[in-house]
mmCIF file of C-alpha atoms in Angstrom:
data_model
loop_
_atom_site.group_PDB
_atom_site.id
_atom_site.type_symbol
_atom_site.label_atom_id
_atom_site.label_comp_id
_atom_site.label_asym_id
_atom_site.label_seq_id
_atom_site.Cartn_x
_atom_site.Cartn_y
_atom_site.Cartn_z
ATOM 1 C CA UNK A 153 56.928 38.636 43.029
ATOM 2 C CA UNK A 154 54.979 35.456 42.396
ATOM 3 C CA UNK A 155 54.104 33.729 39.145
ATOM 4 C CA UNK A 156 52.544 30.355 38.469
ATOM 5 C CA UNK A 157 51.273 28.280 35.573
ATOM 6 C CA UNK A 158 52.227 25.632 33.054
ATOM 7 C CA UNK A 159 55.582 26.520 31.553
ATOM 8 C CA UNK A 160 56.876 26.192 28.007
ATOM 9 C CA UNK A 161 60.446 26.493 26.794
ATOM 10 C CA UNK A 162 61.880 29.971 27.145
ATOM 11 C CA UNK A 163 61.254 32.437 24.353
ATOM 12 C CA UNK A 164 64.343 34.134 22.991
ATOM 13 C CA UNK A 165 65.325 37.294 21.157
ATOM 14 C CA UNK A 166 68.720 37.709 19.528
ATOM 15 C CA UNK A 167 70.498 40.591 21.199
ATOM 16 C CA UNK A 168 73.824 41.094 22.983
ATOM 17 C CA UNK A 169 73.155 39.302 25.218
ATOM 18 C CA UNK A 170 70.189 37.105 24.222
ATOM 19 C CA UNK A 171 66.921 38.143 25.863
ATOM 20 C CA UNK A 172 64.978 35.365 27.600
ATOM 21 C CA UNK A 173 61.355 35.250 28.732
ATOM 22 C CA UNK A 174 59.692 32.267 30.407
ATOM 23 C CA UNK A 175 56.037 31.557 29.529
ATOM 24 C CA UNK A 176 54.155 30.669 32.720
ATOM 25 C CA UNK A 177 50.462 30.272 32.063
ATOM 26 C CA UNK A 178 49.364 33.562 30.493
ATOM 27 C CA UNK A 179 52.377 35.510 31.780
ATOM 28 C CA UNK A 180 55.853 36.077 30.361
ATOM 29 C CA UNK A 181 58.611 36.363 32.960
ATOM 30 C CA UNK A 182 61.682 38.447 32.122
ATOM 31 C CA UNK A 183 64.427 35.987 33.063
ATOM 32 C CA UNK A 184 67.354 38.292 32.276
ATOM 33 C CA UNK A 185 66.160 40.601 35.034
ATOM 34 C CA UNK A 186 66.483 37.742 37.548
ATOM 35 C CA UNK A 187 70.188 37.059 36.931
ATOM 36 C CA UNK A 188 72.095 37.770 40.132
ATOM 37 C CA UNK A 189 68.936 37.293 42.228
ATOM 38 C CA UNK A 190 67.714 34.372 44.328
ATOM 39 C CA UNK A 191 64.755 32.612 42.731
ATOM 40 C CA UNK A 192 62.600 29.732 43.967
ATOM 41 C CA UNK A 193 60.585 27.264 41.884
ATOM 42 C CA UNK A 194 57.940 24.971 43.325
ATOM 43 C CA UNK A 195 56.367 21.936 41.641
ATOM 44 C CA UNK A 196 53.210 20.323 43.040
ATOM 45 C CA UNK A 197 53.198 17.362 40.668
ATOM 46 C CA UNK A 198 50.828 18.624 37.963
ATOM 47 C CA UNK A 199 51.920 18.069 34.362
ATOM 48 C CA UNK A 200 49.755 18.926 31.359
ATOM 49 C CA UNK A 201 50.417 17.680 27.826
ATOM 50 C CA UNK A 202 51.588 20.521 25.584
ATOM 51 C CA UNK A 203 49.534 19.122 22.706
ATOM 52 C CA UNK A 204 46.134 18.098 24.112
ATOM 53 C CA UNK A 205 46.315 19.802 27.515
ATOM 54 C CA UNK A 206 45.282 16.720 29.485
ATOM 55 C CA UNK A 207 46.965 16.031 32.806
ATOM 56 C CA UNK A 208 49.573 13.282 32.631
ATOM 57 C CA UNK A 209 51.653 11.511 35.274
ATOM 58 C CA UNK A 210 54.690 11.327 33.024
ATOM 59 C CA UNK A 211 55.935 13.712 30.346
ATOM 60 C CA UNK A 212 57.318 12.178 27.154
ATOM 61 C CA UNK A 213 59.437 13.832 24.473
ATOM 62 C CA UNK A 214 59.642 17.233 26.193
ATOM 63 C CA UNK A 215 56.002 17.728 27.069
ATOM 64 C CA UNK A 216 53.666 15.117 25.567
ATOM 65 C CA UNK A 217 51.339 12.585 27.130
ATOM 66 C CA UNK A 218 51.903 9.068 25.833
ATOM 67 C CA UNK A 219 48.952 9.178 23.424
ATOM 68 C CA UNK A 220 50.104 12.438 21.823
ATOM 69 C CA UNK A 221 53.661 11.131 21.628
ATOM 70 C CA UNK A 222 52.265 8.415 19.366
ATOM 71 C CA UNK A 223 49.796 10.525 17.375
ATOM 72 C CA UNK A 224 50.596 14.268 17.429
ATOM 73 C CA UNK A 225 52.340 15.579 14.292
ATOM 74 C CA UNK A 226 54.703 17.722 16.370
ATOM 75 C CA UNK A 227 55.954 14.535 18.059
ATOM 76 C CA UNK A 228 56.530 12.478 14.910
ATOM 77 C CA UNK A 229 59.837 10.720 14.305
ATOM 78 C CA UNK A 230 60.805 13.229 11.617
ATOM 79 C CA UNK A 231 61.164 15.927 14.290
ATOM 80 C CA UNK A 232 64.366 14.288 15.471
ATOM 81 C CA UNK A 233 65.230 12.670 12.139
ATOM 82 C CA UNK A 234 64.196 15.046 9.319
ATOM 83 C CA UNK A 235 65.233 12.572 6.624
ATOM 84 C CA UNK A 236 62.296 10.359 7.669
ATOM 85 C CA UNK A 237 59.726 12.990 6.689
ATOM 86 C CA UNK A 238 57.372 11.709 3.980
ATOM 87 C CA UNK A 239 55.221 14.801 3.712
ATOM 88 C CA UNK A 240 56.503 15.447 0.190
ATOM 89 C CA UNK A 241 54.874 12.110 -0.725
ATOM 90 C CA UNK A 242 51.579 13.077 0.904
ATOM 91 C CA UNK A 243 52.217 10.888 3.957
ATOM 92 C CA UNK A 244 52.099 12.430 7.437
ATOM 93 C CA UNK A 245 50.297 12.189 10.761
ATOM 94 C CA UNK A 246 48.493 15.398 9.813
ATOM 95 C CA UNK A 247 48.968 16.786 6.302
ATOM 96 C CA UNK A 248 47.543 20.200 7.175
ATOM 97 C CA UNK A 249 50.177 20.512 9.912
ATOM 98 C CA UNK A 250 52.853 19.145 7.588
ATOM 99 C CA UNK A 251 52.079 21.731 4.926
ATOM 100 C CA UNK A 252 52.831 24.484 7.443
ATOM 101 C CA UNK A 253 55.847 22.883 9.109
ATOM 102 C CA UNK A 254 57.433 20.271 6.812
ATOM 103 C CA UNK A 255 56.651 21.443 3.297
ATOM 104 C CA UNK A 256 58.364 24.795 3.774
ATOM 105 C CA UNK A 257 61.930 25.997 3.369
ATOM 106 C CA UNK A 258 64.407 24.435 5.786
ATOM 107 C CA UNK A 259 68.003 25.412 6.455
ATOM 108 C CA UNK A 260 70.890 23.063 7.018
ATOM 109 C CA UNK A 261 73.486 24.876 9.113
ATOM 110 C CA UNK A 262 76.851 24.621 10.803
ATOM 111 C CA UNK A 263 77.006 25.742 14.432
ATOM 112 C CA UNK A 264 79.820 26.089 16.932
ATOM 113 C CA UNK A 265 79.502 25.295 20.627
ATOM 114 C CA UNK A 266 81.978 22.844 22.125
ATOM 115 C CA UNK A 267 82.662 21.594 18.598
ATOM 116 C CA UNK A 268 81.429 22.045 15.046
ATOM 117 C CA UNK A 269 78.050 20.442 14.400
ATOM 118 C CA UNK A 270 75.535 20.176 11.572
ATOM 119 C CA UNK A 271 71.814 20.673 12.043
ATOM 120 C CA UNK A 272 68.441 21.302 10.379
ATOM 121 C CA UNK A 273 65.742 23.822 11.217
ATOM 122 C CA UNK A 274 62.708 25.468 9.652
ATOM 123 C CA UNK A 275 63.354 28.843 8.037
ATOM 124 C CA UNK A 276 61.398 30.747 10.698
ATOM 125 C CA UNK A 277 63.331 29.051 13.506
ATOM 126 C CA UNK A 278 66.552 30.927 12.816
ATOM 127 C CA UNK A 279 68.169 32.067 15.076
ATOM 128 C CA UNK A 280 65.895 30.481 17.736
ATOM 129 C CA UNK A 281 67.180 26.979 17.042
ATOM 130 C CA UNK A 282 70.800 28.094 17.362
ATOM 131 C CA UNK A 283 70.109 29.836 20.663
ATOM 132 C CA UNK A 284 68.203 26.848 22.070
ATOM 133 C CA UNK A 285 71.234 24.662 21.366
ATOM 134 C CA UNK A 286 73.623 27.072 23.044
ATOM 135 C CA UNK A 287 75.613 27.753 19.877
ATOM 136 C CA UNK A 288 78.135 30.600 19.975
ATOM 137 C CA UNK A 289 78.444 30.977 16.194
ATOM 138 C CA UNK A 290 76.384 29.673 13.270
ATOM 139 C CA UNK A 291 76.214 29.874 9.478
ATOM 140 C CA UNK A 292 73.571 28.770 6.960
ATOM 141 C CA UNK A 293 74.852 25.971 4.770
ATOM 142 C CA UNK A 294 71.962 25.010 2.485
ATOM 143 C CA UNK A 295 68.352 25.962 1.853
ATOM 144 C CA UNK A 296 66.035 23.049 1.018
ATOM 145 C CA UNK A 297 62.382 23.228 -0.117
ATOM 146 C CA UNK A 298 61.173 20.693 2.456
ATOM 147 C CA UNK A 299 62.204 18.854 5.611
ATOM 148 C CA UNK A 300 63.059 15.593 3.854
ATOM 149 C CA UNK A 301 65.687 17.064 1.529
ATOM 150 C CA UNK A 302 67.235 19.052 4.387
ATOM 151 C CA UNK A 303 67.423 15.812 6.353
ATOM 152 C CA UNK A 304 69.107 14.010 3.468
ATOM 153 C CA UNK A 305 71.802 16.697 3.351
ATOM 154 C CA UNK A 306 72.299 16.436 7.114
ATOM 155 C CA UNK A 307 72.585 12.639 6.980
ATOM 156 C CA UNK A 308 75.173 12.898 4.204
ATOM 157 C CA UNK A 309 77.278 15.179 6.416
ATOM 158 C CA UNK A 310 77.012 13.127 9.629
ATOM 159 C CA UNK A 311 80.058 11.156 8.536
ATOM 160 C CA UNK A 312 82.066 14.371 8.792
ATOM 161 C CA UNK A 313 80.358 16.332 11.605
ATOM 162 C CA UNK A 314 78.445 15.526 14.763
ATOM 163 C CA UNK A 315 74.735 16.358 14.927
ATOM 164 C CA UNK A 316 74.728 16.395 18.743
ATOM 165 C CA UNK A 317 75.577 19.131 21.226
ATOM 166 C CA UNK A 318 77.837 18.272 24.164
ATOM 167 C CA UNK A 319 75.602 20.071 26.647
ATOM 168 C CA UNK A 320 78.019 19.793 29.553
ATOM 169 C CA UNK A 321 80.872 21.386 27.609
ATOM 170 C CA UNK A 322 78.441 23.981 26.222
ATOM 171 C CA UNK A 323 77.363 25.008 29.728
ATOM 172 C CA UNK A 324 80.982 25.285 30.867
ATOM 173 C CA UNK A 325 81.521 27.591 27.859
ATOM 174 C CA UNK A 326 84.181 25.289 26.447
ATOM 175 C CA UNK A 327 83.779 26.750 22.968
ATOM 176 C CA UNK A 328 85.704 25.489 19.959
ATOM 177 C CA UNK A 329 88.428 27.954 18.944
ATOM 178 C CA UNK A 330 90.666 28.445 15.900
ATOM 179 C CA UNK A 331 88.025 28.008 13.231
ATOM 180 C CA UNK A 332 86.658 29.934 10.266
ATOM 181 C CA UNK A 333 83.023 29.098 9.580
ATOM 182 C CA UNK A 334 83.074 30.383 6.005
ATOM 183 C CA UNK A 335 86.073 28.169 5.270
ATOM 184 C CA UNK A 336 84.442 25.199 6.988
ATOM 185 C CA UNK A 337 81.308 25.800 4.935
ATOM 186 C CA UNK A 338 83.289 25.662 1.694
ATOM 187 C CA UNK A 339 84.835 22.367 2.801
ATOM 188 C CA UNK A 340 81.316 21.020 3.332
ATOM 189 C CA UNK A 341 80.152 22.230 -0.062
ATOM 190 C CA UNK A 342 83.021 20.355 -1.667
ATOM 191 C CA UNK A 343 81.825 17.163 0.052
ATOM 192 C CA UNK A 344 78.295 17.359 -1.312
ATOM 193 C CA UNK A 345 77.278 15.501 -4.494
ATOM 194 C CA UNK A 346 76.049 17.641 -7.396
ATOM 195 C CA UNK A 347 72.356 16.893 -6.775
ATOM 196 C CA UNK A 348 72.636 18.371 -3.251
ATOM 197 C CA UNK A 349 75.096 21.151 -4.032
ATOM 198 C CA UNK A 350 72.372 23.081 -5.849
ATOM 199 C CA UNK A 351 70.763 23.840 -2.481
ATOM 200 C CA UNK A 352 73.837 25.592 -1.034
ATOM 201 C CA UNK A 353 73.059 28.958 0.584
ATOM 202 C CA UNK A 354 75.080 31.713 -1.154
ATOM 203 C CA UNK A 355 75.418 33.960 1.918
ATOM 204 C CA UNK A 356 78.403 33.367 4.212
ATOM 205 C CA UNK A 357 77.105 35.597 7.001
ATOM 206 C CA UNK A 358 78.136 34.316 10.425
ATOM 207 C CA UNK A 359 75.845 34.918 13.398
ATOM 208 C CA UNK A 360 77.528 35.392 16.779
ATOM 209 C CA UNK A 361 75.456 34.660 19.889
ATOM 210 C CA UNK A 362 76.256 36.082 23.332
ATOM 211 C CA UNK A 363 74.466 34.717 26.397
ATOM 212 C CA UNK A 364 73.507 36.444 29.665
ATOM 213 C CA UNK A 365 75.861 34.568 31.991
ATOM 214 C CA UNK A 366 77.717 36.149 34.926
ATOM 215 C CA UNK A 367 79.605 32.992 35.864
ATOM 216 C CA UNK A 368 80.071 29.710 34.045
ATOM 217 C CA UNK A 369 80.348 26.554 36.181
ATOM 218 C CA UNK A 370 83.522 24.468 36.369
ATOM 219 C CA UNK A 371 81.488 21.350 37.122
ATOM 220 C CA UNK A 372 77.918 20.516 36.194
ATOM 221 C CA UNK A 373 75.161 19.106 38.373
ATOM 222 C CA UNK A 374 71.909 18.605 36.479
ATOM 223 C CA UNK A 375 68.709 18.986 38.523
ATOM 224 C CA UNK A 376 65.011 18.606 37.726
ATOM 225 C CA UNK A 377 61.544 18.724 39.240
ATOM 226 C CA UNK A 378 60.862 14.978 39.057
ATOM 227 C CA UNK A 379 63.266 14.525 41.979
ATOM 228 C CA UNK A 380 63.214 18.010 43.504
ATOM 229 C CA UNK A 381 59.778 19.596 44.092
ATOM 230 C CA UNK A 382 61.534 22.815 45.172
ATOM 231 C CA UNK A 383 64.542 24.388 43.497
ATOM 232 C CA UNK A 384 66.038 27.556 44.941
ATOM 233 C CA UNK A 385 69.258 29.436 44.310
ATOM 234 C CA UNK A 386 70.972 32.465 42.874
ATOM 235 C CA UNK A 387 70.640 32.632 39.090
ATOM 236 C CA UNK A 388 74.089 33.090 37.546
ATOM 237 C CA UNK A 389 73.073 32.971 33.908
ATOM 238 C CA UNK A 390 71.128 31.407 31.049
ATOM 239 C CA UNK A 391 72.468 29.528 28.049
ATOM 240 C CA UNK A 392 70.571 27.421 25.551
ATOM 241 C CA UNK A 393 67.446 26.402 27.442
ATOM 242 C CA UNK A 394 69.309 25.998 30.725
ATOM 243 C CA UNK A 395 69.220 28.077 33.874
ATOM 244 C CA UNK A 396 72.667 28.163 35.517
ATOM 245 C CA UNK A 397 72.791 28.635 39.286
ATOM 246 C CA UNK A 398 75.829 30.037 41.088
ATOM 247 C CA UNK A 399 76.552 26.685 42.786
ATOM 248 C CA UNK A 400 77.038 24.914 39.403
ATOM 249 C CA UNK A 401 73.556 23.369 39.321
ATOM 250 C CA UNK A 402 71.813 23.583 35.943
ATOM 251 C CA UNK A 403 68.110 23.267 35.133
ATOM 252 C CA UNK A 404 66.872 22.326 31.652
ATOM 253 C CA UNK A 405 63.648 24.302 31.273
ATOM 254 C CA UNK A 406 62.693 22.765 27.925
ATOM 255 C CA UNK A 407 62.696 19.304 29.510
ATOM 256 C CA UNK A 408 59.893 20.517 31.781
ATOM 257 C CA UNK A 409 57.457 21.706 29.110
ATOM 258 C CA UNK A 410 53.926 21.437 30.492
ATOM 259 C CA UNK A 411 54.934 21.328 34.171
ATOM 260 C CA UNK A 412 52.823 23.546 36.436
ATOM 261 C CA UNK A 413 55.283 25.599 38.473
ATOM 262 C CA UNK A 414 55.308 28.412 40.974
ATOM 263 C CA UNK A 415 58.077 31.010 40.788
ATOM 264 C CA UNK A 416 59.031 33.427 43.550
ATOM 265 C CA UNK A 417 61.763 36.048 43.672
#
């Protein structure tokens, strides 16, 4: 089989295991079906900005040309740092976009991968955000009416939890053990000041996420298309937004948003 086109990050569906499809142009490739098979990617050098579509020599911020990195609302600084969102004050790169993406309910959550971390995501991005980060377990901590307030809660908790994922440990499946997320959540609630405690999510439901991986690597070798125009190997599994090959090489598909690839298997 042969597919080609500009790729975007893999789409996911929560199941046991998670179902992955890779958008390539107008097609969706069932990636779960390729686990255990030899696949080959080819990259000719074409990269298109995921915002404006123009061809660019270099991809910035997971898929943008330099101009869109500076101007597109989906590339604004509040994407990485929610507390910097000013949409609630009527200030944004694009207020129409902000009304749909910033001025909506956001969840602050606790997730478990290699360790316990705190994060923020839009209400419609659960459980997608957890899957993209390679979390094994997650629980909603607080529900905020906009991105700014969710970011403030996250910042308050950064003194007690990391907001980063150790991607190497995550891909080795070195998952934190001996924890109780509901108990950890209560500890967090006790840390919050009264003005933030009112946003606490009442449900203590824990989501468990199982990934389609036949073999986890003992060592990690990260590869990418900027240095390797062809990548071939047996697909051993998928976790987060990474393809895991049976020789311990890993490929971050999200990093290559907008790359025009060929896929054969």
